[in-house]
Amino acid sequence: MENIEKVAEKARELEAIYDVVQDPLVLIDSDFNIQRANLATILFAKNNKYDELLDKKCYEVLYQRTDVCPYCPKINVKSKDKNQTSSAPITREIFFRSEDKKQTLLLEFYPYPKQEDLFWMVEKISDVTKQRDKEEESFRMRNLASLGILISGIAHELNNPLTGISLTLQNLKANWQNQPPEQIEKRLDMIKNDISRAAIIVSDIISFAKTDKVKVTLGDIVETINRAKDTVIRLYPHLSKNINWRITCDHEYQFPFHPGKMERLFMNLFRNSLQAFDYRPGEIAIEIRKTKNWLHIIVEDNAGGIPDAIIQKIFDPFFTSNKSGTGTGLGLSICHSIVKEHDGNISVKSVEQKTRFTISFPLTNDITEPNS
């Protein structure tokens, strides 16, 4: 008799413990009947009597359904699965409407081995509606912040050439009668350069935002990389003066890509490296190689590397580490967009004062190796 009283006392203690848990806890048998429940379950089910919950179908009492819930993992639990333990919950996040109130519920299911070949289930129900609402609000605020940065970047970048044009025109208007032709021509060239700069900024923004399907043609990627290198050297002769270029490839690979965009991709990468060298000597190495299903192009420079604090941001629009204030900060964002348009991947690593970009494009049956 004394042992029975002790067992009953222990049961009351355990009941007191799980009754203080704010989330509903339910023990469900193999036939979907409720066998045990805490006080929070009674409140959740809007039922004032504990006895009326017992031996009732969980899906009827908890979720007002006429059949087993489609998200219930219990129907997938195999009785002889020894890996199913109470320490490995199965989670489901659902939308639930009760009395015109929408809730987001996180359900956690803990398989409970009742017997050797019989499993019951402990279900824990957490209302995460406020948490998810806060996460969505935070996401919206981040999007608005990104939009603000984007607009601010566009305004700032366009303001520089427009201000230059305005000042030069004011100077011409005030002094054109007294200035020699060569001075007037010089100022007209300044206006032309500022207009070209503004056009490049607009072009960068359009390229970044445009989502049309890229039109591809069969092209030689090695030839395109060489063309991008020659163009960058021509545009930045002083930055390129002390740079050694090394291109390594085992074939002249041909595969479908947009030649203009692909050239621009490598021009942006090469220009980025040249600016990082800042007129110092160094090397830009390009390696092209093929694996079974991918073509990999590695662009590496030894210009000093990228700090860990910013390496995760370099593909963000308008992010730039250029202290001179030049450039749009869109170059690497455009690289990322071009690679994605070709269904490829681009990643960056920085170790031992070196920066390595790895660009990978999926191979199709259209790829050829002219020299093989």
PDB file of C-alpha atoms in Angstrom, residues 78-324:
ATOM      1  CA  LYS A  78       8.230   2.346 -38.386  1.00  0.00           C
ATOM      2  CA  SER A  79       7.810   0.285 -35.274  1.00  0.00           C
ATOM      3  CA  LYS A  80      11.132  -1.503 -35.720  1.00  0.00           C
ATOM      4  CA  ASP A  81      13.168   1.602 -36.486  1.00  0.00           C
ATOM      5  CA  LYS A  82      15.699   1.598 -33.669  1.00  0.00           C
ATOM      6  CA  ASN A  83      16.969   5.051 -34.638  1.00  0.00           C
ATOM      7  CA  GLN A  84      13.740   6.680 -33.497  1.00  0.00           C
ATOM      8  CA  THR A  85      14.419   7.968 -29.998  1.00  0.00           C
ATOM      9  CA  SER A  86      12.979  10.707 -27.804  1.00  0.00           C
ATOM     10  CA  SER A  87      16.193  12.716 -28.263  1.00  0.00           C
ATOM     11  CA  ALA A  88      15.638  13.079 -32.005  1.00  0.00           C
ATOM     12  CA  PRO A  89      12.469  15.117 -32.580  1.00  0.00           C
ATOM     13  CA  ILE A  90      10.671  15.399 -35.888  1.00  0.00           C
ATOM     14  CA  THR A  91       9.606  18.998 -36.514  1.00  0.00           C
ATOM     15  CA  ARG A  92       6.851  20.512 -38.610  1.00  0.00           C
ATOM     16  CA  GLU A  93       5.889  24.169 -38.980  1.00  0.00           C
ATOM     17  CA  ILE A  94       2.239  24.711 -39.880  1.00  0.00           C
ATOM     18  CA  PHE A  95      -0.280  27.516 -40.338  1.00  0.00           C
ATOM     19  CA  PHE A  96      -3.314  27.084 -38.099  1.00  0.00           C
ATOM     20  CA  ARG A  97      -6.560  29.067 -37.922  1.00  0.00           C
ATOM     21  CA  SER A  98      -8.596  29.064 -34.746  1.00  0.00           C
ATOM     22  CA  GLU A  99     -11.619  31.334 -34.344  1.00  0.00           C
ATOM     23  CA  ASP A 100     -10.466  33.525 -37.259  1.00  0.00           C
ATOM     24  CA  LYS A 101      -7.031  33.848 -35.656  1.00  0.00           C
ATOM     25  CA  LYS A 102      -4.096  32.764 -37.812  1.00  0.00           C
ATOM     26  CA  GLN A 103      -1.203  31.175 -35.981  1.00  0.00           C
ATOM     27  CA  THR A 104       2.155  29.742 -36.946  1.00  0.00           C
ATOM     28  CA  LEU A 105       2.789  26.613 -34.923  1.00  0.00           C
ATOM     29  CA  LEU A 106       6.018  24.691 -34.514  1.00  0.00           C
ATOM     30  CA  LEU A 107       5.241  21.040 -33.831  1.00  0.00           C
ATOM     31  CA  GLU A 108       7.847  18.729 -32.320  1.00  0.00           C
ATOM     32  CA  PHE A 109       7.229  14.987 -32.296  1.00  0.00           C
ATOM     33  CA  TYR A 110       9.202  12.656 -30.035  1.00  0.00           C
ATOM     34  CA  PRO A 111       8.716   8.927 -30.790  1.00  0.00           C
ATOM     35  CA  TYR A 112       8.137   6.983 -27.576  1.00  0.00           C
ATOM     36  CA  PRO A 113       8.784   3.196 -27.645  1.00  0.00           C
ATOM     37  CA  LYS A 114       5.826   1.873 -25.666  1.00  0.00           C
ATOM     38  CA  GLN A 115       6.683  -1.723 -26.375  1.00  0.00           C
ATOM     39  CA  GLU A 116       9.173  -3.583 -28.533  1.00  0.00           C
ATOM     40  CA  ASP A 117       7.047  -3.310 -31.673  1.00  0.00           C
ATOM     41  CA  LEU A 118       4.815  -0.402 -30.647  1.00  0.00           C
ATOM     42  CA  PHE A 119       5.517   3.329 -30.765  1.00  0.00           C
ATOM     43  CA  TRP A 120       3.535   6.150 -29.224  1.00  0.00           C
ATOM     44  CA  MET A 121       4.290   9.818 -29.793  1.00  0.00           C
ATOM     45  CA  VAL A 122       4.855  12.848 -27.586  1.00  0.00           C
ATOM     46  CA  GLU A 123       3.810  16.045 -29.370  1.00  0.00           C
ATOM     47  CA  LYS A 124       4.893  19.516 -28.263  1.00  0.00           C
ATOM     48  CA  ILE A 125       3.077  22.524 -29.750  1.00  0.00           C
ATOM     49  CA  SER A 126       4.767  25.956 -29.759  1.00  0.00           C
ATOM     50  CA  ASP A 127       3.111  29.142 -30.950  1.00  0.00           C
ATOM     51  CA  VAL A 128       5.836  30.925 -32.952  1.00  0.00           C
ATOM     52  CA  THR A 129       3.528  33.469 -34.618  1.00  0.00           C
ATOM     53  CA  LYS A 130       5.107  36.535 -32.996  1.00  0.00           C
ATOM     54  CA  GLN A 131       8.614  35.212 -33.629  1.00  0.00           C
ATOM     55  CA  ARG A 132       7.890  34.649 -37.337  1.00  0.00           C
ATOM     56  CA  ASP A 133       6.203  38.051 -37.611  1.00  0.00           C
ATOM     57  CA  LYS A 134       9.299  39.683 -36.144  1.00  0.00           C
ATOM     58  CA  GLU A 135      11.520  37.753 -38.566  1.00  0.00           C
ATOM     59  CA  GLU A 136       9.384  38.860 -41.531  1.00  0.00           C
ATOM     60  CA  GLU A 137       9.428  42.455 -40.317  1.00  0.00           C
ATOM     61  CA  SER A 138      13.202  42.276 -39.922  1.00  0.00           C
ATOM     62  CA  PHE A 139      13.469  40.849 -43.442  1.00  0.00           C
ATOM     63  CA  ARG A 140      11.338  43.699 -44.835  1.00  0.00           C
ATOM     64  CA  MET A 141      13.458  46.256 -42.987  1.00  0.00           C
ATOM     65  CA  ARG A 142      16.647  44.730 -44.412  1.00  0.00           C
ATOM     66  CA  ASN A 143      15.149  44.907 -47.895  1.00  0.00           C
ATOM     67  CA  LEU A 144      14.232  48.559 -47.374  1.00  0.00           C
ATOM     68  CA  ALA A 145      17.731  49.261 -46.071  1.00  0.00           C
ATOM     69  CA  SER A 146      19.240  47.545 -49.130  1.00  0.00           C
ATOM     70  CA  LEU A 147      16.945  49.580 -51.384  1.00  0.00           C
ATOM     71  CA  GLY A 148      18.043  52.761 -49.609  1.00  0.00           C
ATOM     72  CA  ILE A 149      21.701  51.862 -50.098  1.00  0.00           C
ATOM     73  CA  LEU A 150      21.018  51.100 -53.761  1.00  0.00           C
ATOM     74  CA  ILE A 151      19.264  54.420 -54.382  1.00  0.00           C
ATOM     75  CA  SER A 152      21.886  56.326 -52.416  1.00  0.00           C
ATOM     76  CA  GLY A 153      24.654  54.642 -54.408  1.00  0.00           C
ATOM     77  CA  ILE A 154      23.014  55.473 -57.740  1.00  0.00           C
ATOM     78  CA  ALA A 155      22.463  59.101 -56.720  1.00  0.00           C
ATOM     79  CA  HIS A 156      26.035  59.445 -55.472  1.00  0.00           C
ATOM     80  CA  GLU A 157      27.615  57.852 -58.531  1.00  0.00           C
ATOM     81  CA  LEU A 158      25.569  59.876 -61.020  1.00  0.00           C
ATOM     82  CA  ASN A 159      26.011  63.095 -59.062  1.00  0.00           C
ATOM     83  CA  ASN A 160      29.792  63.112 -59.600  1.00  0.00           C
ATOM     84  CA  PRO A 161      29.830  63.240 -63.437  1.00  0.00           C
ATOM     85  CA  LEU A 162      26.740  65.492 -63.526  1.00  0.00           C
ATOM     86  CA  THR A 163      28.420  67.955 -61.183  1.00  0.00           C
ATOM     87  CA  GLY A 164      31.525  67.901 -63.387  1.00  0.00           C
ATOM     88  CA  ILE A 165      29.454  68.596 -66.504  1.00  0.00           C
ATOM     89  CA  SER A 166      27.612  71.440 -64.771  1.00  0.00           C
ATOM     90  CA  LEU A 167      30.791  73.144 -63.536  1.00  0.00           C
ATOM     91  CA  THR A 168      32.522  72.793 -66.901  1.00  0.00           C
ATOM     92  CA  LEU A 169      29.525  74.244 -68.748  1.00  0.00           C
ATOM     93  CA  GLN A 170      29.400  77.175 -66.314  1.00  0.00           C
ATOM     94  CA  ASN A 171      33.068  77.826 -66.929  1.00  0.00           C
ATOM     95  CA  LEU A 172      32.584  77.667 -70.695  1.00  0.00           C
ATOM     96  CA  LYS A 173      29.584  79.986 -70.572  1.00  0.00           C
ATOM     97  CA  ALA A 174      31.472  82.565 -68.536  1.00  0.00           C
ATOM     98  CA  ASN A 175      34.769  82.480 -70.457  1.00  0.00           C
ATOM     99  CA  TRP A 176      34.229  81.017 -73.935  1.00  0.00           C
ATOM    100  CA  GLN A 177      34.790  84.382 -75.706  1.00  0.00           C
ATOM    101  CA  ASN A 178      38.175  84.934 -73.999  1.00  0.00           C
ATOM    102  CA  GLN A 179      39.559  81.395 -74.138  1.00  0.00           C
ATOM    103  CA  PRO A 180      41.694  79.968 -76.951  1.00  0.00           C
ATOM    104  CA  PRO A 181      40.240  77.096 -78.999  1.00  0.00           C
ATOM    105  CA  GLU A 182      42.467  74.497 -77.353  1.00  0.00           C
ATOM    106  CA  GLN A 183      41.072  75.377 -73.905  1.00  0.00           C
ATOM    107  CA  ILE A 184      37.503  75.145 -75.179  1.00  0.00           C
ATOM    108  CA  GLU A 185      38.313  71.802 -76.802  1.00  0.00           C
ATOM    109  CA  LYS A 186      39.850  70.590 -73.539  1.00  0.00           C
ATOM    110  CA  ARG A 187      36.698  71.461 -71.606  1.00  0.00           C
ATOM    111  CA  LEU A 188      34.507  69.806 -74.225  1.00  0.00           C
ATOM    112  CA  ASP A 189      36.604  66.661 -73.820  1.00  0.00           C
ATOM    113  CA  MET A 190      36.024  66.879 -70.056  1.00  0.00           C
ATOM    114  CA  ILE A 191      32.284  67.031 -70.646  1.00  0.00           C
ATOM    115  CA  LYS A 192      32.532  64.096 -73.043  1.00  0.00           C
ATOM    116  CA  ASN A 193      34.411  62.040 -70.447  1.00  0.00           C
ATOM    117  CA  ASP A 194      31.856  62.840 -67.754  1.00  0.00           C
ATOM    118  CA  ILE A 195      29.005  61.874 -70.080  1.00  0.00           C
ATOM    119  CA  SER A 196      30.785  58.599 -70.868  1.00  0.00           C
ATOM    120  CA  ARG A 197      31.242  57.944 -67.173  1.00  0.00           C
ATOM    121  CA  ALA A 198      27.544  58.559 -66.495  1.00  0.00           C
ATOM    122  CA  ALA A 199      26.654  56.235 -69.374  1.00  0.00           C
ATOM    123  CA  ILE A 200      28.865  53.488 -67.912  1.00  0.00           C
ATOM    124  CA  ILE A 201      27.144  53.868 -64.528  1.00  0.00           C
ATOM    125  CA  VAL A 202      23.701  53.568 -66.122  1.00  0.00           C
ATOM    126  CA  SER A 203      24.903  50.600 -68.163  1.00  0.00           C
ATOM    127  CA  ASP A 204      26.221  48.909 -65.016  1.00  0.00           C
ATOM    128  CA  ILE A 205      22.882  49.400 -63.246  1.00  0.00           C
ATOM    129  CA  ILE A 206      20.929  48.046 -66.229  1.00  0.00           C
ATOM    130  CA  SER A 207      23.238  45.042 -66.501  1.00  0.00           C
ATOM    131  CA  PHE A 208      22.858  44.353 -62.795  1.00  0.00           C
ATOM    132  CA  ALA A 209      19.058  44.645 -62.801  1.00  0.00           C
ATOM    133  CA  LYS A 210      18.301  42.982 -66.130  1.00  0.00           C
ATOM    134  CA  THR A 211      16.905  39.475 -65.756  1.00  0.00           C
ATOM    135  CA  ASP A 212      16.273  38.534 -69.386  1.00  0.00           C
ATOM    136  CA  LYS A 213      17.445  35.096 -70.482  1.00  0.00           C
ATOM    137  CA  VAL A 214      20.945  35.449 -71.858  1.00  0.00           C
ATOM    138  CA  LYS A 215      21.415  34.582 -75.535  1.00  0.00           C
ATOM    139  CA  VAL A 216      24.429  32.342 -76.058  1.00  0.00           C
ATOM    140  CA  THR A 217      26.539  31.336 -79.008  1.00  0.00           C
ATOM    141  CA  LEU A 218      29.378  28.841 -79.330  1.00  0.00           C
ATOM    142  CA  GLY A 219      32.596  30.627 -78.427  1.00  0.00           C
ATOM    143  CA  ASP A 220      36.208  30.064 -77.408  1.00  0.00           C
ATOM    144  CA  ILE A 221      36.555  30.939 -73.725  1.00  0.00           C
ATOM    145  CA  VAL A 222      40.370  31.201 -73.924  1.00  0.00           C
ATOM    146  CA  GLU A 223      40.122  33.668 -76.776  1.00  0.00           C
ATOM    147  CA  THR A 224      37.535  35.687 -74.821  1.00  0.00           C
ATOM    148  CA  ILE A 225      39.774  35.814 -71.743  1.00  0.00           C
ATOM    149  CA  ASN A 226      42.725  36.980 -73.843  1.00  0.00           C
ATOM    150  CA  ARG A 227      40.565  39.654 -75.447  1.00  0.00           C
ATOM    151  CA  ALA A 228      39.431  40.877 -72.014  1.00  0.00           C
ATOM    152  CA  LYS A 229      43.064  40.972 -70.843  1.00  0.00           C
ATOM    153  CA  ASP A 230      44.183  42.992 -73.905  1.00  0.00           C
ATOM    154  CA  THR A 231      41.289  45.441 -73.463  1.00  0.00           C
ATOM    155  CA  VAL A 232      42.092  46.010 -69.794  1.00  0.00           C
ATOM    156  CA  ILE A 233      45.775  46.605 -70.605  1.00  0.00           C
ATOM    157  CA  ARG A 234      44.781  49.123 -73.274  1.00  0.00           C
ATOM    158  CA  LEU A 235      42.349  50.946 -70.939  1.00  0.00           C
ATOM    159  CA  TYR A 236      44.689  50.928 -67.910  1.00  0.00           C
ATOM    160  CA  PRO A 237      48.222  51.097 -69.323  1.00  0.00           C
ATOM    161  CA  HIS A 238      49.809  52.572 -66.200  1.00  0.00           C
ATOM    162  CA  LEU A 239      48.142  50.135 -63.783  1.00  0.00           C
ATOM    163  CA  SER A 240      49.139  47.261 -66.077  1.00  0.00           C
ATOM    164  CA  LYS A 241      52.719  48.357 -66.637  1.00  0.00           C
ATOM    165  CA  ASN A 242      54.324  46.187 -63.925  1.00  0.00           C
ATOM    166  CA  ILE A 243      51.925  43.238 -64.113  1.00  0.00           C
ATOM    167  CA  ASN A 244      52.948  39.802 -65.327  1.00  0.00           C
ATOM    168  CA  TRP A 245      50.094  37.846 -66.924  1.00  0.00           C
ATOM    169  CA  ARG A 246      50.081  34.035 -66.888  1.00  0.00           C
ATOM    170  CA  ILE A 247      47.365  32.043 -68.664  1.00  0.00           C
ATOM    171  CA  THR A 248      47.411  28.247 -68.299  1.00  0.00           C
ATOM    172  CA  CYS A 249      45.044  25.921 -70.147  1.00  0.00           C
ATOM    173  CA  ASP A 250      45.225  22.441 -71.634  1.00  0.00           C
ATOM    174  CA  HIS A 251      42.706  23.121 -74.432  1.00  0.00           C
ATOM    175  CA  GLU A 252      41.031  26.008 -76.247  1.00  0.00           C
ATOM    176  CA  TYR A 253      37.609  25.207 -74.879  1.00  0.00           C
ATOM    177  CA  GLN A 254      34.515  26.157 -76.836  1.00  0.00           C
ATOM    178  CA  PHE A 255      31.054  26.143 -75.266  1.00  0.00           C
ATOM    179  CA  PRO A 256      27.861  28.258 -75.500  1.00  0.00           C
ATOM    180  CA  PHE A 257      28.055  31.660 -73.782  1.00  0.00           C
ATOM    181  CA  HIS A 258      27.287  35.308 -74.413  1.00  0.00           C
ATOM    182  CA  PRO A 259      30.622  36.660 -75.726  1.00  0.00           C
ATOM    183  CA  GLY A 260      30.039  40.292 -74.739  1.00  0.00           C
ATOM    184  CA  LYS A 261      28.943  39.497 -71.201  1.00  0.00           C
ATOM    185  CA  MET A 262      31.644  36.901 -70.719  1.00  0.00           C
ATOM    186  CA  GLU A 263      34.310  39.392 -71.819  1.00  0.00           C
ATOM    187  CA  ARG A 264      32.861  41.936 -69.428  1.00  0.00           C
ATOM    188  CA  LEU A 265      32.980  39.389 -66.602  1.00  0.00           C
ATOM    189  CA  PHE A 266      36.737  38.945 -66.967  1.00  0.00           C
ATOM    190  CA  MET A 267      37.362  42.632 -67.649  1.00  0.00           C
ATOM    191  CA  ASN A 268      35.746  43.426 -64.280  1.00  0.00           C
ATOM    192  CA  LEU A 269      37.807  40.772 -62.499  1.00  0.00           C
ATOM    193  CA  PHE A 270      41.060  41.929 -64.138  1.00  0.00           C
ATOM    194  CA  ARG A 271      40.316  45.599 -63.453  1.00  0.00           C
ATOM    195  CA  ASN A 272      39.590  44.732 -59.836  1.00  0.00           C
ATOM    196  CA  SER A 273      42.991  43.043 -59.542  1.00  0.00           C
ATOM    197  CA  LEU A 274      44.815  45.929 -61.220  1.00  0.00           C
ATOM    198  CA  GLN A 275      43.247  48.438 -58.832  1.00  0.00           C
ATOM    199  CA  ALA A 276      44.257  46.245 -55.903  1.00  0.00           C
ATOM    200  CA  PHE A 277      47.915  46.320 -57.057  1.00  0.00           C
ATOM    201  CA  ASP A 278      47.757  50.145 -57.137  1.00  0.00           C
ATOM    202  CA  TYR A 279      50.672  50.460 -59.630  1.00  0.00           C
ATOM    203  CA  ARG A 280      52.786  47.920 -57.724  1.00  0.00           C
ATOM    204  CA  PRO A 281      54.373  44.958 -59.571  1.00  0.00           C
ATOM    205  CA  GLY A 282      52.686  41.603 -59.339  1.00  0.00           C
ATOM    206  CA  GLU A 283      51.117  38.720 -61.220  1.00  0.00           C
ATOM    207  CA  ILE A 284      47.635  37.846 -62.427  1.00  0.00           C
ATOM    208  CA  ALA A 285      47.331  34.120 -63.132  1.00  0.00           C
ATOM    209  CA  ILE A 286      44.448  32.539 -65.044  1.00  0.00           C
ATOM    210  CA  GLU A 287      43.997  28.777 -65.116  1.00  0.00           C
ATOM    211  CA  ILE A 288      41.361  26.974 -67.206  1.00  0.00           C
ATOM    212  CA  ARG A 289      40.652  23.314 -66.615  1.00  0.00           C
ATOM    213  CA  LYS A 290      37.848  20.818 -67.092  1.00  0.00           C
ATOM    214  CA  THR A 291      36.438  18.168 -64.790  1.00  0.00           C
ATOM    215  CA  LYS A 292      33.824  15.632 -65.762  1.00  0.00           C
ATOM    216  CA  ASN A 293      30.802  17.956 -65.670  1.00  0.00           C
ATOM    217  CA  TRP A 294      32.277  21.425 -65.134  1.00  0.00           C
ATOM    218  CA  LEU A 295      34.618  23.951 -66.694  1.00  0.00           C
ATOM    219  CA  HIS A 296      36.626  25.798 -64.039  1.00  0.00           C
ATOM    220  CA  ILE A 297      38.329  29.162 -64.569  1.00  0.00           C
ATOM    221  CA  ILE A 298      40.569  30.378 -61.748  1.00  0.00           C
ATOM    222  CA  VAL A 299      41.714  33.998 -61.596  1.00  0.00           C
ATOM    223  CA  GLU A 300      44.330  34.684 -58.930  1.00  0.00           C
ATOM    224  CA  ASP A 301      46.400  37.740 -58.045  1.00  0.00           C
ATOM    225  CA  ASN A 302      49.010  38.406 -55.368  1.00  0.00           C
ATOM    226  CA  ALA A 303      47.954  41.990 -54.677  1.00  0.00           C
ATOM    227  CA  GLY A 304      47.598  41.500 -50.933  1.00  0.00           C
ATOM    228  CA  GLY A 305      44.366  39.589 -50.465  1.00  0.00           C
ATOM    229  CA  ILE A 306      40.969  40.643 -49.136  1.00  0.00           C
ATOM    230  CA  PRO A 307      40.387  41.183 -45.391  1.00  0.00           C
ATOM    231  CA  ASP A 308      38.101  38.651 -43.717  1.00  0.00           C
ATOM    232  CA  ALA A 309      35.845  41.490 -42.561  1.00  0.00           C
ATOM    233  CA  ILE A 310      34.773  42.391 -46.105  1.00  0.00           C
ATOM    234  CA  ILE A 311      35.250  39.242 -48.191  1.00  0.00           C
ATOM    235  CA  GLN A 312      31.627  38.196 -47.619  1.00  0.00           C
ATOM    236  CA  LYS A 313      30.396  41.589 -48.902  1.00  0.00           C
ATOM    237  CA  ILE A 314      32.321  41.955 -52.138  1.00  0.00           C
ATOM    238  CA  PHE A 315      29.481  40.662 -54.329  1.00  0.00           C
ATOM    239  CA  ASP A 316      26.978  43.104 -52.762  1.00  0.00           C
ATOM    240  CA  PRO A 317      25.766  45.956 -55.002  1.00  0.00           C
ATOM    241  CA  PHE A 318      27.659  49.247 -54.530  1.00  0.00           C
ATOM    242  CA  PHE A 319      30.126  47.731 -52.085  1.00  0.00           C
ATOM    243  CA  THR A 320      33.626  49.013 -52.771  1.00  0.00           C
ATOM    244  CA  SER A 321      36.856  49.110 -50.809  1.00  0.00           C
ATOM    245  CA  ASN A 322      38.369  51.659 -53.169  1.00  0.00           C
ATOM    246  CA  LYS A 323      39.331  54.587 -50.949  1.00  0.00           C
ATOM    247  CA  SER A 324      39.714  56.940 -53.914  1.00  0.00           C
TER     248      SER A 324
END
